[in-house]
Short mmCIF file of C-alpha atoms in Angstrom, two decimals:
data_model
loop_
_atom_site.label_atom_id
_atom_site.label_comp_id
_atom_site.label_asym_id
_atom_site.label_seq_id
_atom_site.Cartn_x
_atom_site.Cartn_y
_atom_site.Cartn_z
CA MET A 1 -2.84 2.28 -25.45
CA THR A 2 -5.98 1.05 -23.74
CA ARG A 3 -6.55 1.69 -20.04
CA ARG A 4 -8.70 -0.01 -17.80
CA ARG A 5 -10.65 1.78 -15.44
CA VAL A 6 -11.35 -0.88 -12.70
CA LEU A 7 -8.75 -3.19 -11.47
CA ALA A 8 -9.93 -6.53 -11.97
CA ALA A 9 -8.96 -8.89 -9.12
CA ALA A 10 -5.97 -10.82 -10.21
CA ALA A 11 -3.95 -13.91 -9.12
CA VAL A 12 -1.67 -11.54 -7.43
CA ALA A 13 -1.89 -8.74 -4.77
CA VAL A 14 -1.70 -5.18 -5.91
CA ALA A 15 -1.78 -3.54 -2.28
CA LEU A 16 -2.22 0.14 -2.16
CA VAL A 17 -0.68 0.42 1.47
CA GLY A 18 -1.82 3.00 4.21
CA CYS A 19 -1.56 3.03 7.63
CA SER A 20 -1.94 -0.60 9.09
CA GLU A 21 -1.09 -2.98 11.97
CA THR A 22 -1.19 -5.84 9.82
CA THR A 23 1.56 -7.46 8.06
CA GLU A 24 2.19 -7.00 3.81
CA PRO A 25 -0.34 -9.50 2.04
CA SER A 26 0.85 -12.82 0.27
CA SER A 27 -0.48 -13.58 -3.07
CA ARG A 28 -4.57 -13.28 -3.12
CA PRO A 29 -6.70 -11.10 -5.35
CA LEU A 30 -6.57 -7.54 -4.94
CA ALA A 31 -6.14 -5.89 -1.55
CA VAL A 32 -6.59 -2.37 -0.27
CA ARG A 33 -5.69 -1.50 3.21
CA THR A 34 -6.74 1.77 4.40
CA PRO A 35 -5.65 3.87 7.54
CA ALA A 36 -7.33 3.50 11.05
CA GLU A 37 -10.09 6.17 11.91
CA ASP A 38 -9.30 6.55 15.78
CA ALA A 39 -7.16 8.70 17.04
CA VAL A 40 -3.46 7.38 18.56
CA THR A 41 -1.70 9.11 21.23
CA GLU A 42 1.98 10.21 19.57
CA VAL A 43 4.92 8.78 20.64
CA PRO A 44 7.53 11.26 22.12
CA PRO A 45 10.88 11.64 21.04
CA PRO A 46 13.85 10.71 23.19
CA SER A 47 14.97 14.10 22.06
CA PRO A 48 12.68 16.76 20.85
CA VAL A 49 14.03 19.05 17.97
CA ALA A 50 12.72 22.66 17.48
CA THR A 51 11.72 23.27 14.04
CA PRO A 52 9.87 26.14 12.71
CA LYS A 53 5.97 25.83 11.85
CA ALA A 54 4.88 25.17 8.29
CA LYS A 55 4.22 28.70 6.29
CA PRO A 56 3.26 29.08 2.83
CA THR A 57 5.91 29.84 0.34
CA PRO A 58 5.58 33.51 -0.75
CA ASP A 59 5.04 32.35 -4.65
CA ASN A 60 2.45 29.45 -3.61
CA PRO A 61 0.28 29.63 -0.67
CA TYR A 62 -0.61 25.88 -1.34
CA VAL A 63 2.76 24.52 -0.07
CA THR A 64 5.66 24.93 2.47
CA GLU A 65 9.30 25.12 2.10
CA ARG A 66 10.85 22.13 2.26
CA PRO A 67 13.17 22.46 5.13
CA PRO A 68 16.87 21.98 4.46
CA TRP A 69 17.34 19.10 6.91
CA LEU A 70 14.98 16.72 5.40
CA GLY A 71 16.64 13.29 5.03
CA THR A 72 19.63 14.39 6.98
CA ARG A 73 18.73 13.75 10.20
CA VAL A 74 19.87 10.20 11.15
CA LEU A 75 17.92 8.09 13.45
CA PRO A 76 19.53 5.14 15.66
CA GLU A 77 18.65 1.90 14.06
CA GLY A 78 17.04 -0.77 16.34
CA PRO A 79 17.65 -4.79 15.98
CA GLN A 80 14.68 -4.97 13.36
CA GLY A 81 16.01 -2.59 11.21
CA PHE A 82 13.80 0.59 11.99
CA GLY A 83 14.39 3.57 14.15
CA PRO A 84 12.25 4.63 17.38
CA ALA A 85 9.00 6.40 16.38
CA GLN A 86 9.18 10.22 16.78
CA ARG A 87 7.26 13.00 17.24
CA THR A 88 6.25 14.97 14.19
CA PRO A 89 8.31 17.90 13.77
CA PRO A 90 5.68 21.01 13.33
CA ILE A 91 6.63 21.85 9.74
CA LEU A 92 5.96 17.92 8.77
CA ARG A 93 2.65 17.72 10.72
CA ASN A 94 0.55 19.02 7.72
CA ARG A 95 3.06 18.02 5.05
CA ARG A 96 2.60 20.23 1.72
CA PHE A 97 5.90 20.03 -0.13
CA ALA A 98 6.25 21.04 -3.89
CA THR A 99 7.20 18.34 -5.97
CA PRO A 100 11.18 17.79 -6.94
CA ASP A 101 10.91 17.28 -10.55
CA ILE A 102 12.99 14.11 -11.77
CA LEU A 103 11.16 14.08 -15.39
CA PRO A 104 10.19 16.73 -17.59
CA ARG A 105 6.81 18.25 -16.59
CA PRO A 106 3.83 17.10 -18.91
CA LYS A 107 3.48 19.37 -22.14
CA LYS A 108 0.05 17.97 -23.09
CA LYS A 109 -3.24 18.54 -21.15
CA GLY A 110 -4.79 15.86 -18.97
CA TYR A 111 -3.28 12.59 -18.00
CA THR A 112 -0.56 10.59 -20.00
CA ALA A 113 0.79 7.39 -19.28
CA THR A 114 3.80 5.38 -20.97
CA ILE A 115 4.71 1.86 -20.31
CA GLY A 116 7.73 -0.24 -21.51
CA PRO A 117 10.56 -2.40 -20.72
CA VAL A 118 12.72 -1.09 -17.62
CA PRO A 119 15.61 1.05 -19.02
CA ARG A 120 19.10 0.05 -18.52
CA ASP A 121 19.90 3.14 -16.41
CA VAL A 122 16.94 3.11 -14.64
CA LEU A 123 17.45 -0.64 -13.54
CA GLU A 124 20.95 0.26 -12.55
CA ARG A 125 19.89 2.85 -10.12
CA SER A 126 16.55 0.59 -9.03
CA THR A 127 16.88 -2.10 -5.68
CA TRP A 128 16.83 -4.68 -8.55
CA ARG A 129 19.78 -7.30 -8.32
CA PRO A 130 20.17 -10.80 -9.49
CA LYS A 131 18.90 -12.55 -6.57
CA CYS A 132 15.85 -10.73 -6.07
CA PRO A 133 12.84 -12.93 -6.87
CA VAL A 134 11.45 -11.53 -9.92
CA ALA A 135 13.44 -11.45 -13.65
CA VAL A 136 13.86 -8.04 -15.24
CA GLU A 137 11.74 -9.14 -18.25
CA ASP A 138 8.86 -9.57 -15.83
CA LEU A 139 9.05 -5.80 -14.63
CA ALA A 140 7.82 -2.94 -16.73
CA TYR A 141 8.69 0.83 -16.36
CA LEU A 142 5.93 3.55 -16.05
CA THR A 143 5.65 7.07 -16.40
CA MET A 144 2.36 8.48 -15.34
CA THR A 145 1.16 12.35 -14.82
CA PHE A 146 -0.07 13.15 -11.45
CA TRP A 147 -1.12 16.43 -9.43
CA GLY A 148 1.37 17.74 -6.50
CA PHE A 149 1.01 19.67 -3.74
CA ASP A 150 1.67 22.69 -5.42
CA ARG A 151 -1.60 21.96 -7.66
CA ASP A 152 0.69 21.72 -10.72
CA ARG A 153 1.21 18.64 -12.77
CA HIS A 154 4.13 16.72 -12.96
CA THR A 155 5.55 13.55 -14.25
CA GLY A 156 6.36 10.30 -12.17
CA GLU A 157 7.77 7.21 -12.64
CA MET A 158 7.33 3.38 -11.07
CA ILE A 159 8.39 0.15 -11.72
CA VAL A 160 5.66 -2.43 -11.35
CA HIS A 161 5.17 -6.10 -12.39
CA ALA A 162 4.47 -6.18 -16.12
CA SER A 163 1.10 -8.18 -15.89
CA VAL A 164 -0.42 -5.31 -13.80
CA ALA A 165 1.27 -2.32 -15.65
CA GLU A 166 -1.68 -1.44 -17.82
CA GLN A 167 -4.06 -1.55 -14.92
CA ILE A 168 -2.08 0.44 -12.60
CA ALA A 169 -1.91 2.90 -15.12
CA GLY A 170 -5.61 3.16 -15.16
CA VAL A 171 -5.77 3.45 -11.46
CA PHE A 172 -3.67 6.59 -11.57
CA GLU A 173 -5.54 8.12 -14.02
CA ARG A 174 -8.71 7.74 -11.43
CA ILE A 175 -6.25 9.44 -9.27
CA TYR A 176 -5.26 12.11 -11.37
CA GLU A 177 -8.62 12.93 -12.14
CA ALA A 178 -9.70 12.90 -8.48
CA ARG A 179 -6.79 15.78 -7.99
CA TYR A 180 -5.52 13.76 -5.33
CA PRO A 181 -2.02 15.17 -4.23
CA ILE A 182 1.40 12.98 -4.42
CA GLU A 183 4.43 14.44 -3.29
CA GLU A 184 6.90 12.28 -4.94
CA MET A 185 6.32 9.31 -7.56
CA ARG A 186 9.77 8.23 -8.47
CA VAL A 187 11.74 4.71 -8.21
CA ILE A 188 13.30 3.69 -5.03
CA THR A 189 17.20 3.70 -5.38
CA LEU A 190 19.64 1.01 -4.01
CA LYS A 191 21.70 3.96 -2.56
CA GLU A 192 18.44 5.08 -0.47
CA GLN A 193 17.91 1.54 0.43
CA ARG A 194 21.15 1.15 1.87
CA ALA A 195 21.31 4.88 3.55
CA PRO A 196 20.86 5.39 7.33
CA ILE A 197 17.32 5.82 8.67
CA THR A 198 16.31 9.53 8.57
CA GLY A 199 12.32 8.35 9.20
CA ASP A 200 11.13 11.44 6.96
CA THR A 201 10.60 9.97 3.59
CA ASN A 202 7.33 10.35 1.32
CA ILE A 203 7.76 8.54 -1.88
CA THR A 204 4.86 7.30 -3.72
CA SER A 205 6.59 3.94 -5.69
CA SER A 206 6.12 0.00 -6.27
CA PHE A 207 9.14 -1.89 -7.15
CA GLU A 208 11.60 -2.41 -4.04
CA CYS A 209 13.63 -5.92 -3.73
CA ARG A 210 13.69 -6.27 0.25
CA PRO A 211 11.89 -8.67 2.55
CA VAL A 212 8.27 -8.33 4.11
CA THR A 213 8.13 -5.56 7.00
CA LEU A 214 9.07 -7.59 9.97
CA GLY A 215 9.61 -11.20 8.17
CA ASP A 216 12.07 -13.04 6.05
CA SER A 217 10.11 -13.64 3.05
CA TRP A 218 10.15 -10.82 -0.16
CA SER A 219 7.90 -8.57 0.26
CA GLN A 220 5.10 -8.22 -2.49
CA HIS A 221 7.22 -4.91 -3.56
CA SER A 222 9.79 -7.10 -4.51
CA TYR A 223 7.65 -8.56 -7.50
CA GLY A 224 6.40 -4.92 -8.12
CA LEU A 225 2.78 -6.16 -6.81
CA ALA A 226 2.66 -3.49 -4.34
CA ILE A 227 2.23 0.56 -4.04
CA ASP A 228 3.03 2.44 -1.09
CA ILE A 229 1.42 6.23 -1.64
CA ASN A 230 2.38 9.27 0.27
CA SER A 231 4.15 6.75 2.39
CA PHE A 232 4.17 9.54 5.08
CA HIS A 233 0.87 10.68 4.78
CA ASN A 234 -0.36 7.04 5.11
CA PRO A 235 2.29 5.24 6.94
CA TYR A 236 3.13 1.67 8.06
CA TRP A 237 1.92 0.74 11.96
CA ARG A 238 2.23 -2.05 13.65
CA GLY A 239 2.45 -1.94 17.74
CA ASP A 240 5.25 0.27 18.44
CA LEU A 241 6.60 0.43 15.04
CA VAL A 242 5.60 3.32 12.63
CA ALA A 243 7.37 3.65 9.23
CA PRO A 244 8.36 6.41 8.47
CA GLU A 245 9.25 6.93 11.98
CA LEU A 246 8.73 10.73 11.95
CA ALA A 247 5.12 10.44 10.73
CA THR A 248 3.20 9.77 14.11
CA ALA A 249 1.13 12.27 13.74
CA TYR A 250 -0.71 10.94 10.79
CA LEU A 251 -1.72 7.92 12.88
CA LYS A 252 -4.54 10.74 14.04
CA ARG A 253 -6.75 9.75 11.06
CA ASN A 254 -9.62 11.93 12.38
CA TRP A 255 -7.66 15.07 11.22
CA ARG A 256 -8.01 15.08 7.65
CA ARG A 257 -5.31 16.57 5.89
CA PRO A 258 -4.42 16.65 2.23
CA GLY A 259 -2.34 13.39 0.83
CA MET A 260 -4.06 11.07 3.03
CA ILE A 261 -5.84 7.84 2.28
CA PHE A 262 -9.43 6.90 3.84
CA GLU A 263 -11.98 4.39 3.26
CA GLY A 264 -14.04 4.79 0.46
CA ASP A 265 -12.23 7.67 -0.76
CA ALA A 266 -11.04 8.14 -4.62
CA VAL A 267 -7.88 6.17 -4.12
CA VAL A 268 -9.54 3.27 -2.62
CA GLN A 269 -12.01 3.40 -5.20
CA ALA A 270 -9.50 3.47 -7.93
#
């Protein structure tokens, strides 16, 4: 497979989404949105929750132990489908969790990527359904090597639009070469999409059949033409809305932590 190292501007938008006060892009050439550099006052929670501070695990000093409550504490849902912004629990303020593997770890050295049709079992657990604005035949399934916060190599998966699959594989090769850490790279499931809000997810993904944030039109994610990278480290921000809701500590972009994206860094350049 030949991979292009430079993602050319196409007739569609491929957005690497960071912390932003703008809505998702409509179809236009390559758009890269980067987090704001200024500090932002954290939003206080309606009811603070005591949680332990992050400590390195005994077997790996680079990561902290994943708290057992992650993904279980349900937030109240507002009229727009989001929960209220929360103060980030101490253990999540410098989030460095080991990657939960869903695919076998790479055996070969270096970066490896595969591109093919979306397997039936993957499609069935994804958010695709007949009313989505893209046909299954226009989507592609990628597997790609990435570095975790544990400084180990993992295999991730992603559904993207077939027209940009080869280019996206090249983008993540450059991200891999930069050793940029990613917590999870996998397909968003329909069960997750319909689950109650917990505000602590951190998934790197592309295709998700859903409306644009705070809108009624289809999101670019619904076409496999937008990518979220470490969504907790690089949250969506618009007015009072922060998503994920517990990621308010990451609105402070002057406190640089692993997993964050900044203007001019390796991720943006890729």
